[in-house]
PDB file of C-alpha atoms in Angstrom:
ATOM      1  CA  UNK A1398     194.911 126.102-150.023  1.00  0.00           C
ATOM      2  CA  UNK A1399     196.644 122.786-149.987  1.00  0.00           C
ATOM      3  CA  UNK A1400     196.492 120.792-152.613  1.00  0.00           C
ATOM      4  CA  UNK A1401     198.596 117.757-152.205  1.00  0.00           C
ATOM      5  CA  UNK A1402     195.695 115.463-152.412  1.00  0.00           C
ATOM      6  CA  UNK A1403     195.187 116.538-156.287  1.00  0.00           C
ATOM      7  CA  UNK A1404     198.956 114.846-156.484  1.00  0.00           C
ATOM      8  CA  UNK A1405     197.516 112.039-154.320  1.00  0.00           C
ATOM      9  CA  UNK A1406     194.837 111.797-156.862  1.00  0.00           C
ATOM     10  CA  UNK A1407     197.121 112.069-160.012  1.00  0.00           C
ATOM     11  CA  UNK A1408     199.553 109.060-158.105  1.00  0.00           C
ATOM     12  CA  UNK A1409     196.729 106.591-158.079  1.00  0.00           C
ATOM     13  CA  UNK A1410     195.037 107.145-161.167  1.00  0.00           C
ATOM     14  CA  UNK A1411     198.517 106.749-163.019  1.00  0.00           C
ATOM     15  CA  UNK A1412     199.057 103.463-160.453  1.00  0.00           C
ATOM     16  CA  UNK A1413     195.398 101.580-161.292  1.00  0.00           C
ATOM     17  CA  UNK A1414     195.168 103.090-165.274  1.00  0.00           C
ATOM     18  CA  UNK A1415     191.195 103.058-165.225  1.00  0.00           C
ATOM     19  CA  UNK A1416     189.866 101.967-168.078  1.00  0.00           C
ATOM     20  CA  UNK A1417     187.359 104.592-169.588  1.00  0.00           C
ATOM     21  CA  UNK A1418     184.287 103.553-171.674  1.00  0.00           C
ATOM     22  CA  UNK A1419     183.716 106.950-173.801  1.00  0.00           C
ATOM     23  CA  UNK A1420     180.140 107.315-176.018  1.00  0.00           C
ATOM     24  CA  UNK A1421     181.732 110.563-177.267  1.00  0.00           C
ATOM     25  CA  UNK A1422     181.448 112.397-181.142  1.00  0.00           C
ATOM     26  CA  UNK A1423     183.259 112.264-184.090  1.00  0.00           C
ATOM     27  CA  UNK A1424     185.454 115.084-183.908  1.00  0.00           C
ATOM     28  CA  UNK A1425     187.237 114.315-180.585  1.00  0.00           C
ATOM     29  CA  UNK A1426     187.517 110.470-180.887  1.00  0.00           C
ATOM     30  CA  UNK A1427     191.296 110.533-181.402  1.00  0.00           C
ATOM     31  CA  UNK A1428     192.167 113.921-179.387  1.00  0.00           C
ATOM     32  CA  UNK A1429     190.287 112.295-176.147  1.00  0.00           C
ATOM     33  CA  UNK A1430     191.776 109.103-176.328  1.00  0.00           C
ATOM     34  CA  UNK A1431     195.036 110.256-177.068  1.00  0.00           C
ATOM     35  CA  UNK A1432     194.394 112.813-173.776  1.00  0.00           C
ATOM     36  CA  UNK A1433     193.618 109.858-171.466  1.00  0.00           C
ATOM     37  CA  UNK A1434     196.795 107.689-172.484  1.00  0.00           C
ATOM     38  CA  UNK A1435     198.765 110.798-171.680  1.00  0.00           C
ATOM     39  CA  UNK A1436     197.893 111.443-168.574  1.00  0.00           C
ATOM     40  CA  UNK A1437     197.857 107.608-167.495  1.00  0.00           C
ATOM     41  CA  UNK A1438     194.022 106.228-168.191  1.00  0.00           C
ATOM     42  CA  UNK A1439     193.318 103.693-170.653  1.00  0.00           C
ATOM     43  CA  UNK A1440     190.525 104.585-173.205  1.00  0.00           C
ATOM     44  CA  UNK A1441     187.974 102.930-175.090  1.00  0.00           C
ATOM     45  CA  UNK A1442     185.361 104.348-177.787  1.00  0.00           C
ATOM     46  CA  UNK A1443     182.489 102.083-178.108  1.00  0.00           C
ATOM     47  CA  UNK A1444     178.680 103.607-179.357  1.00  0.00           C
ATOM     48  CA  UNK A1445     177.256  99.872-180.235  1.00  0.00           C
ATOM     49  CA  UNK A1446     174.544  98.944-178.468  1.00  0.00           C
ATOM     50  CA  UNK A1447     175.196  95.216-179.001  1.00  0.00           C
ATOM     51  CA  UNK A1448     178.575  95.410-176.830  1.00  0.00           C
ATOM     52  CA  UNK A1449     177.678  98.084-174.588  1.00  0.00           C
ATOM     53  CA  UNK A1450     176.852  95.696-171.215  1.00  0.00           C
ATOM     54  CA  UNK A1451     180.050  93.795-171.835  1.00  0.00           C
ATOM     55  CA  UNK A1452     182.341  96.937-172.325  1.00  0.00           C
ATOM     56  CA  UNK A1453     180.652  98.945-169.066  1.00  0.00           C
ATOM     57  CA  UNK A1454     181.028  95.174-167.293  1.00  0.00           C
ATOM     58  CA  UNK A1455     184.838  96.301-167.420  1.00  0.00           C
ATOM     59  CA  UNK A1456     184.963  99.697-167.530  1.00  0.00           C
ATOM     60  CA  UNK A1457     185.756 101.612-164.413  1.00  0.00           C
ATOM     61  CA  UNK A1458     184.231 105.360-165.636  1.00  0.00           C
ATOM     62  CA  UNK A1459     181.763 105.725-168.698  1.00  0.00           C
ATOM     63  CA  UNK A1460     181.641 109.315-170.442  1.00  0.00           C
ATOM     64  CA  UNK A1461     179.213 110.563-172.571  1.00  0.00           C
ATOM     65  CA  UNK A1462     179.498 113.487-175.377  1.00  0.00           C
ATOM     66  CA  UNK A1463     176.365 114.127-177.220  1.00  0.00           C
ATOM     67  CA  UNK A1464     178.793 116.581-179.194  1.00  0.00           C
ATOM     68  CA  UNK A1465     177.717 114.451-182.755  1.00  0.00           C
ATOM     69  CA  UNK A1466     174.143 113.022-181.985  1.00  0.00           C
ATOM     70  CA  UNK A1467     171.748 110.870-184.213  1.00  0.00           C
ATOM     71  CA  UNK A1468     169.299 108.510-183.445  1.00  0.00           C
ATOM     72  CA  UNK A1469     171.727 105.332-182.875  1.00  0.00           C
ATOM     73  CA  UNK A1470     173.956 107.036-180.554  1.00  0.00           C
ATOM     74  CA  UNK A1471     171.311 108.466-178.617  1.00  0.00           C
ATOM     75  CA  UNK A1472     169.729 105.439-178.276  1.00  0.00           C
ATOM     76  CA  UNK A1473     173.141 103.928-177.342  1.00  0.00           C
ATOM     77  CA  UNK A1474     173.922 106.710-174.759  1.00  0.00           C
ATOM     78  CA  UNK A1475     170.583 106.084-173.020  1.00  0.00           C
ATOM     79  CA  UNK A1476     170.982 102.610-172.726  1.00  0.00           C
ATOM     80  CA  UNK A1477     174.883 103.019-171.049  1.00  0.00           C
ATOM     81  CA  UNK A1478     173.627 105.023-168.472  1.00  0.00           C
ATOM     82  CA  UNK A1479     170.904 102.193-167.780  1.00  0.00           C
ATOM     83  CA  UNK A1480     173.764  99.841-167.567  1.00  0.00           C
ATOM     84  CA  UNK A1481     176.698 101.637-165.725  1.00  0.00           C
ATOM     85  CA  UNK A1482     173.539 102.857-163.124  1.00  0.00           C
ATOM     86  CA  UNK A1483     172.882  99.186-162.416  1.00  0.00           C
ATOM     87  CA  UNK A1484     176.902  98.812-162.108  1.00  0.00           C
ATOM     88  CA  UNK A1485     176.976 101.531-160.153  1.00  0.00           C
ATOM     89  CA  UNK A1486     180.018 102.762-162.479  1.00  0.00           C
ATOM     90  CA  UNK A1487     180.318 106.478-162.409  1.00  0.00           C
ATOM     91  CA  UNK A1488     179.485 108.755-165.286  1.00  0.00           C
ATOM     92  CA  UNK A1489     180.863 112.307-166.481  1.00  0.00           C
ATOM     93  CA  UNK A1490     177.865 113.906-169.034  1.00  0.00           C
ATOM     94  CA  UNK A1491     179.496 116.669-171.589  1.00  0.00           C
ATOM     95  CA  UNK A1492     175.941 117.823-172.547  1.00  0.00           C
ATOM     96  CA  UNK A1493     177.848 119.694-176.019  1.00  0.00           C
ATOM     97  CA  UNK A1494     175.787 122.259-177.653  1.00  0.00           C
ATOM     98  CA  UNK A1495     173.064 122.177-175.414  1.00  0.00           C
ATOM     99  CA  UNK A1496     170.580 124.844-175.617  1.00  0.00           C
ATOM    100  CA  UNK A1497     171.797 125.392-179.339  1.00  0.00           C
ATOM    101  CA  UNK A1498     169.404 122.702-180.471  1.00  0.00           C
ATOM    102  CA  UNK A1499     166.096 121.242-178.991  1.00  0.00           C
ATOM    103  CA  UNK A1500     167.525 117.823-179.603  1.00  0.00           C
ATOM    104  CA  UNK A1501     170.895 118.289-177.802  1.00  0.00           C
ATOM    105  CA  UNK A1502     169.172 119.724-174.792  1.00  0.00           C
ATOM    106  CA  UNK A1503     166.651 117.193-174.743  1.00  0.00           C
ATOM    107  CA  UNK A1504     168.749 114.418-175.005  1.00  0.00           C
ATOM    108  CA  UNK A1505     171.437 115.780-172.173  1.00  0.00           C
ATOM    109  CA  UNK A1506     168.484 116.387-170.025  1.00  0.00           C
ATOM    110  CA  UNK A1507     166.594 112.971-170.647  1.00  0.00           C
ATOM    111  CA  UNK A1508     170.483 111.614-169.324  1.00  0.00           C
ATOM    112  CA  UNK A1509     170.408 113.742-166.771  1.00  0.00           C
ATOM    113  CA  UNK A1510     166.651 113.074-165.560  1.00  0.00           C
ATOM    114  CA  UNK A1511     167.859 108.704-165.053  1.00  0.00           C
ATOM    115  CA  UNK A1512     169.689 109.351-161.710  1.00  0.00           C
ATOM    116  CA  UNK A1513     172.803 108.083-162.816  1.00  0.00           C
ATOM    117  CA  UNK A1514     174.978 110.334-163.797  1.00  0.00           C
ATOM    118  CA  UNK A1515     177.579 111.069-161.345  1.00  0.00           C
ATOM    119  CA  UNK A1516     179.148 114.701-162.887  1.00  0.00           C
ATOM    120  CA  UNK A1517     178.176 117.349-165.468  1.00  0.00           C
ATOM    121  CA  UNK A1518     180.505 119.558-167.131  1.00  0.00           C
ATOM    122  CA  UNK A1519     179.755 121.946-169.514  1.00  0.00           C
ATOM    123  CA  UNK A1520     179.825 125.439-170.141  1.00  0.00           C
ATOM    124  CA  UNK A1521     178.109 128.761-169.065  1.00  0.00           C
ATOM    125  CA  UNK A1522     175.802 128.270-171.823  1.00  0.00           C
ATOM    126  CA  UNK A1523     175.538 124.312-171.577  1.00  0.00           C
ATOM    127  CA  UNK A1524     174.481 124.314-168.001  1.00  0.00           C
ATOM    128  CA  UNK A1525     172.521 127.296-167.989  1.00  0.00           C
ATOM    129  CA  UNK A1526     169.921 125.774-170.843  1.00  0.00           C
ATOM    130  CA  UNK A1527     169.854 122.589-169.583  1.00  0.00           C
ATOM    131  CA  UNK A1528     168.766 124.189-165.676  1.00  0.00           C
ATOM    132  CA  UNK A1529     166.471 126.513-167.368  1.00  0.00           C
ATOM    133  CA  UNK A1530     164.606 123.625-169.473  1.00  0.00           C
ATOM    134  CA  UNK A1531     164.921 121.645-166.305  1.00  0.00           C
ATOM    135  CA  UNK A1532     163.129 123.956-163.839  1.00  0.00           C
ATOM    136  CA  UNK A1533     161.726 126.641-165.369  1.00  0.00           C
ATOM    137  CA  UNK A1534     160.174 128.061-162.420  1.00  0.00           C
ATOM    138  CA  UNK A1535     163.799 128.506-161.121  1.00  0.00           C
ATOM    139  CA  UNK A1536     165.215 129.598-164.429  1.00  0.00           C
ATOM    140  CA  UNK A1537     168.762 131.339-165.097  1.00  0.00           C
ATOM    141  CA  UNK A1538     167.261 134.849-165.831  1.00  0.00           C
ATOM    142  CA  UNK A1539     168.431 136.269-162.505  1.00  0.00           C
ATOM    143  CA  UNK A1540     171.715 134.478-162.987  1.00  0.00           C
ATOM    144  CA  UNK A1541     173.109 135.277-166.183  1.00  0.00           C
ATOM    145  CA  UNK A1542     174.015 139.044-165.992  1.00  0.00           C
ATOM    146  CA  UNK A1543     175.428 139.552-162.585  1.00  0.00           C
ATOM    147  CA  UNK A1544     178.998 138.895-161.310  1.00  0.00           C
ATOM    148  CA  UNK A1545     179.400 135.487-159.767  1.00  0.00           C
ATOM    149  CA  UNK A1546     177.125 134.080-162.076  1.00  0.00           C
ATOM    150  CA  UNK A1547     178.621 130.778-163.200  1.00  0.00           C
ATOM    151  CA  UNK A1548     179.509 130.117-159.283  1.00  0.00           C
ATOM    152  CA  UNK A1549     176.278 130.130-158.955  1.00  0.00           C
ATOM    153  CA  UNK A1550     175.284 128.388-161.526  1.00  0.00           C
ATOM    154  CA  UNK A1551     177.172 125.553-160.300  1.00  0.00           C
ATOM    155  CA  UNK A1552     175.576 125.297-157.277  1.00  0.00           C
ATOM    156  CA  UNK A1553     171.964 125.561-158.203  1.00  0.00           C
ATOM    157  CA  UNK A1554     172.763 122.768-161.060  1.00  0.00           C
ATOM    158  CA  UNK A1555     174.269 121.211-158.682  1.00  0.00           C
ATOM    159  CA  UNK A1556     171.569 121.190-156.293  1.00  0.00           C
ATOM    160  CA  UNK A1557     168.569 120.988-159.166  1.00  0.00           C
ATOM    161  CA  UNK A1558     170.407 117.520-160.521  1.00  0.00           C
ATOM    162  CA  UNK A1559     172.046 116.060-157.681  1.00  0.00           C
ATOM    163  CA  UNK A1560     175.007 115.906-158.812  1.00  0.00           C
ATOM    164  CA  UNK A1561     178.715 117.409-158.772  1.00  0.00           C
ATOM    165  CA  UNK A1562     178.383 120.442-161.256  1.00  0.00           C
ATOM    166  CA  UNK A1563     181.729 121.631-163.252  1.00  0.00           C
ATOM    167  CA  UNK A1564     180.669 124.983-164.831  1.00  0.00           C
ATOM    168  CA  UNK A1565     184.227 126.001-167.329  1.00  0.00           C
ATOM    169  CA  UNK A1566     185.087 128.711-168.290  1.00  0.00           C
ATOM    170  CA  UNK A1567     187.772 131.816-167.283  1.00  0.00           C
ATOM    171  CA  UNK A1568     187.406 130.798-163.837  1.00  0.00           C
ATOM    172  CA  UNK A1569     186.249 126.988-163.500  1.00  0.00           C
ATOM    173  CA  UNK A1570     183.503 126.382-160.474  1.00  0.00           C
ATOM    174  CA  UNK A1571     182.708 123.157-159.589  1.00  0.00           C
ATOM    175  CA  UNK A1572     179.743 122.289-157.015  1.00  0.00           C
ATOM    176  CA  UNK A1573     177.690 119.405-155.031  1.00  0.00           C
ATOM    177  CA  UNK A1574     175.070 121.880-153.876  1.00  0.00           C
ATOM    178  CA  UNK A1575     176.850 122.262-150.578  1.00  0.00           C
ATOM    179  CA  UNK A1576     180.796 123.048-151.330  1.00  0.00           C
ATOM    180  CA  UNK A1577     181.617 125.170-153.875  1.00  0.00           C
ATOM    181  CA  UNK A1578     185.636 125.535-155.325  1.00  0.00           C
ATOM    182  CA  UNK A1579     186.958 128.020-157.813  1.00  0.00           C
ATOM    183  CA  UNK A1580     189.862 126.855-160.659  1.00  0.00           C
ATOM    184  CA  UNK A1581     191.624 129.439-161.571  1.00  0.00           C
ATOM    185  CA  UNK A1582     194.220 127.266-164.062  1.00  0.00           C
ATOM    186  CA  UNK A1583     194.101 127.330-167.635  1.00  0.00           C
ATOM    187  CA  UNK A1584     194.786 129.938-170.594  1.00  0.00           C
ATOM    188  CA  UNK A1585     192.681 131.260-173.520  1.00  0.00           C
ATOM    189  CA  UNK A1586     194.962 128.978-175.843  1.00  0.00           C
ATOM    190  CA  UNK A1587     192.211 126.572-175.054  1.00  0.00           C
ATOM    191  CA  UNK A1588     189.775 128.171-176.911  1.00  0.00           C
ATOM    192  CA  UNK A1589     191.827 127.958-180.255  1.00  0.00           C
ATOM    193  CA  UNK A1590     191.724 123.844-180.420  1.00  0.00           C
ATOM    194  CA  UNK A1591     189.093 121.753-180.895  1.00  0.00           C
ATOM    195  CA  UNK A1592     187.883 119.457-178.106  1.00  0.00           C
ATOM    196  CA  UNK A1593     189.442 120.774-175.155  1.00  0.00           C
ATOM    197  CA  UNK A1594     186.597 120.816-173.370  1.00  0.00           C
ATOM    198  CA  UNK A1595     185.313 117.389-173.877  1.00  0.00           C
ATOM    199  CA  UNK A1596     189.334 116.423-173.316  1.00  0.00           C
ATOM    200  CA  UNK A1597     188.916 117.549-169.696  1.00  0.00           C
ATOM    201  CA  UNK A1598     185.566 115.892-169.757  1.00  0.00           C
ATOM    202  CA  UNK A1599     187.259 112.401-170.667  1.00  0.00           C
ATOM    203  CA  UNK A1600     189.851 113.242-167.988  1.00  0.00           C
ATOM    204  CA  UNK A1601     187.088 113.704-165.260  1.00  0.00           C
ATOM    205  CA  UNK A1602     185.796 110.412-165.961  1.00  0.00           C
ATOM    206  CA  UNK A1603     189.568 109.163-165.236  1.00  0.00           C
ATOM    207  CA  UNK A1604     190.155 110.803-161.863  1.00  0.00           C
ATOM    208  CA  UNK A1605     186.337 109.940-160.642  1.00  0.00           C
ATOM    209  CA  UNK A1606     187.523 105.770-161.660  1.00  0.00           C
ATOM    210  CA  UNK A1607     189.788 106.004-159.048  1.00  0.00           C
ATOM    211  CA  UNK A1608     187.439 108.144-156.686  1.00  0.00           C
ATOM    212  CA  UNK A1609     183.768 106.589-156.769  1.00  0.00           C
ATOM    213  CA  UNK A1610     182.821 107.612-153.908  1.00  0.00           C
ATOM    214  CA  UNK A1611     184.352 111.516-154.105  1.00  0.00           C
ATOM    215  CA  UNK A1612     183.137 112.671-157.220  1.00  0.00           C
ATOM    216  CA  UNK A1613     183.268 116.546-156.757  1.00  0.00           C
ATOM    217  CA  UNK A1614     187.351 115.745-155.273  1.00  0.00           C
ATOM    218  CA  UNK A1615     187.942 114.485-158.924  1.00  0.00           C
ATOM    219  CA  UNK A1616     186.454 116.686-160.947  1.00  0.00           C
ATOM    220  CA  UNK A1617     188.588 119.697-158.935  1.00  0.00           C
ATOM    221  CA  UNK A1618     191.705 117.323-159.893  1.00  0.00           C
ATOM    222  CA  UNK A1619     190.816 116.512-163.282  1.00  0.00           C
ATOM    223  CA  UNK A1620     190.194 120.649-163.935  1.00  0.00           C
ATOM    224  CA  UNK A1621     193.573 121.890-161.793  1.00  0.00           C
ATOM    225  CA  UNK A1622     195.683 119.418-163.561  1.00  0.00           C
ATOM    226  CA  UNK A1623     194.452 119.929-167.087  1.00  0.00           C
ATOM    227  CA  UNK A1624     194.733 123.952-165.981  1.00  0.00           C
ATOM    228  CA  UNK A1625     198.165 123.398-165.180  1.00  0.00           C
ATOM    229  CA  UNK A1626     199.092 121.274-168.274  1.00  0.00           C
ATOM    230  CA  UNK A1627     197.679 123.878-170.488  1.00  0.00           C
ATOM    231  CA  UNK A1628     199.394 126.742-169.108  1.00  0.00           C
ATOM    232  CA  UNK A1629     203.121 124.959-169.364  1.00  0.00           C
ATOM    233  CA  UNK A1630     202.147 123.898-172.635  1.00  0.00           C
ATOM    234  CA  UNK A1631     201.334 127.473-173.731  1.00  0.00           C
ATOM    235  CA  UNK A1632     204.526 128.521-172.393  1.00  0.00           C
ATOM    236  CA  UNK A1633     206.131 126.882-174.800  1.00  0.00           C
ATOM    237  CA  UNK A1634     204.161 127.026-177.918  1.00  0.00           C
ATOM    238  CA  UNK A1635     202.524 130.201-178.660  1.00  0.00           C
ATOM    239  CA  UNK A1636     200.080 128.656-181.437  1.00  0.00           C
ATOM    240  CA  UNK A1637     197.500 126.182-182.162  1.00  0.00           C
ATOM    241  CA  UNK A1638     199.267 123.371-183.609  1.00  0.00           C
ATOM    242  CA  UNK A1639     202.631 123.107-181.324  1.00  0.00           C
ATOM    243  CA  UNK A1640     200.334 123.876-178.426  1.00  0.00           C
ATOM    244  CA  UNK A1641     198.185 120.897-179.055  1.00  0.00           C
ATOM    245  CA  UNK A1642     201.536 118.592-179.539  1.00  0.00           C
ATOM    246  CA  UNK A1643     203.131 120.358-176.024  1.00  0.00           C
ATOM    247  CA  UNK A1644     199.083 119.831-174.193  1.00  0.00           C
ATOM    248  CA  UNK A1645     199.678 115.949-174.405  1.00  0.00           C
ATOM    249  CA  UNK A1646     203.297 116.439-173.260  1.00  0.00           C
ATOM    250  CA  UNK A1647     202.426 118.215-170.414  1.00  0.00           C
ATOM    251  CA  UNK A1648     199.250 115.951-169.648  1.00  0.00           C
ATOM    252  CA  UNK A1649     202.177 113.278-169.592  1.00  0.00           C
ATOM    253  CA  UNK A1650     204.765 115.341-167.603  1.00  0.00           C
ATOM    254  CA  UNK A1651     202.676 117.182-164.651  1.00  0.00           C
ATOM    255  CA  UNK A1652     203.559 115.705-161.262  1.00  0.00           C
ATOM    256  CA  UNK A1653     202.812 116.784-157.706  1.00  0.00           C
ATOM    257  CA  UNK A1654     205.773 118.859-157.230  1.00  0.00           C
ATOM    258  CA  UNK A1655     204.426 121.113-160.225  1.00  0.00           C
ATOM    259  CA  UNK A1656     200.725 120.836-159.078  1.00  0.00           C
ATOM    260  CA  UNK A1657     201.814 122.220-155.693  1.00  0.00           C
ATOM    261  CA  UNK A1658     204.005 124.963-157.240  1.00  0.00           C
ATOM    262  CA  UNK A1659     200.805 126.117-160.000  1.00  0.00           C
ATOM    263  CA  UNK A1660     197.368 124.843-158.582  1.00  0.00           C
ATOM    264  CA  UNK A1661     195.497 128.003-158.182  1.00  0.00           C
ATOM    265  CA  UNK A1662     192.236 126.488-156.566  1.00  0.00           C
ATOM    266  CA  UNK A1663     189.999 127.714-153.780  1.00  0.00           C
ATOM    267  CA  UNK A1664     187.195 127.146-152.162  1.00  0.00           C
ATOM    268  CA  UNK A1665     184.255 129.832-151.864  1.00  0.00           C
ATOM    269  CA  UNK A1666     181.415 130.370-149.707  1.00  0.00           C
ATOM    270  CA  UNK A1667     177.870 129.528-151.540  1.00  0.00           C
TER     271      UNK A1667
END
C-alpha cells in the first residue's frame, strides 16, 4: 500500500518537535529520551505530582509506563491522565508487565477505565490480561491459541476500551475497532535490548502530538518507522551493544525515501 503519508507524518513531527511529558520507569528514563531526541521530539521525564498541571499545560503528548510502579508514581500517573483529559492532550499507556502482577494490571486498567487515554500499546500478553480483567465475560480464552490471534486482539481491545489498540509483536496490529493494519517491520534484535518496547511507546506519543485528531494514523507511523530503523540498524551491527548505538542512528537517519523503499504495512479485513 502507499505509504507516503508515514513520510508526511515523520516531516511534521521533525518540523513542530512536540514536546513529550513521559511518567515512565527507571530503567528506560535515558534510552526513551535519548529515542525521542533522535528521531526529532523533545522529551521530558517528570513523576511529581506538584509540577504535573504545569508540565502537561505545555506538553503536546503525555506517556505513561507503569514499567517501575509504587505508590507515588501511581498516584502521579492517575492524576496526569486527570489533567491531560481536561487538556484534551493525547496519551499513549505502555501498561508493562501487566497480568504479571495484580498491581500492574490494576493500575493500567484503573488508567484505562478514566476515558482519556488516547492509545495502548503493549504486548500479546499485556493486552490480553488487561481485556480479560476488563470483561471477563468476553475473555481471551478463545483468542489466545488460534492463528490471527493478536489481530484480533487488537480489535476487540480496541473496541472493549475505545481506543486505538497497538498489539507488538512478530507482526505488529494496530486497531480502532473498525480498521485494522498489520506491521510487518522490525527484527528479533529487539528482543535482546532493554526498553524497546516502551522506546516505540515514547515514539507513539511523538507522532500522535502532531496528529490529535488521527491517533490510530500515528501509531501505524510511529511502529513502521521504528520497524524500519531497527532493521537498518541490525544490518549493521549484529549484537546488542553496537545495535543499540546504530537504533538511535537510524531513528535519526530514516527519511521518506527509505520509508517508501522498506514500509511493509497493510491493512486487513476485521
Amino acid at each position: 500500500m502507499n505509504v507516503e503519508w508515514v513520510g508526511e507524518a515523520l516531516e511534521k513531527l521533525r518540523k513542530r518537535r512536540p514536546l513529550v511529558h513521559n511518567i515512565t520507569n527507571f530503567v528506560v528514563m535515558n534510552t526513551t529520551a535519548n529515542a525521542l531526541l533522535a528521531i526529532g521530539a523533545s522529551p521530558v521525564m517528570a513523576h511529581a505530582e506538584e509540577e504535573l498541571e504545569e508540565m502537561i499545560k505545555i506538553a503536546d503528548a503525555v506517556v505513561i509506563n507503569i514499567g517501575t510502579l509504587d505508590r507515588q508514581w501511581i498516584s502521579s500517573m492517575e492524576k496526569a491522565v486527570k489533567i491531560a483529559g481536561e487538556l484534551e492532550k493525547p496519551i499513549v499507556l505502555d501498561p508493562v508487565g501487566a497480568g504479571a502482577t495484580i498491581l500492574r494490571t490494576k493500575t493500567a486498567l484503573k488508567l484505562l477505565e478514566s476515558g482519556n487515554v488516547s492509545i495502548l500499546r503493549g504486548n500479546f500478553g499485556e493486552i490480553s490480561a488487561l481485556l480479560g480483567e476488563h470483561g471477563k465475560t468476553r475473555g481471551v480464552d478463545s483468542i489466545t491459541y488460534e492463528g490471527g490471534a493478536a489481530k484480533r486482539l487488537a480489535l476487540r481491545a480496541a473496541e472493549e476500551f475505545g481506543l486505538v489498540v497497538a498489539v507488538t509483536g512478530e507482526t505488529d496490529y494496530v486497531s480502532n475497532g473498525k480498521r485494522i493494519y498489520a506491521i510487518e517491520n522490525g527484527t528479533p534484535m529487539l528482543g535482546r535490548v532493554t526498553g524497546t518496547g516502551c522506546m516505540v511507546t515514547a515514539i507513539t506519543g511523538a507522532f500522535v502530538a502532531v496528529d490529535v485528531e488521527k491517533p490510530l494514523m500515528a501509531a501505524v507511523s510511529a511502529l513502521v518507522v521504528f520497524g524500519i530503523a531497527a532493521e537498518k540498524a541490525n544490518e549493521e551491527a549484529e549484537y546488542p551493544g553496537s545495535f543499540h548505538v546504530k537504533l538511535y542512528d537510524w531513528l535519526y537517519r530514516i527519511d521518506g525515501e527509505l520509508i517508501n523503499k522498506r514500509a511493509k504495512v497493510r491493512k486487513v479485513e476485521p
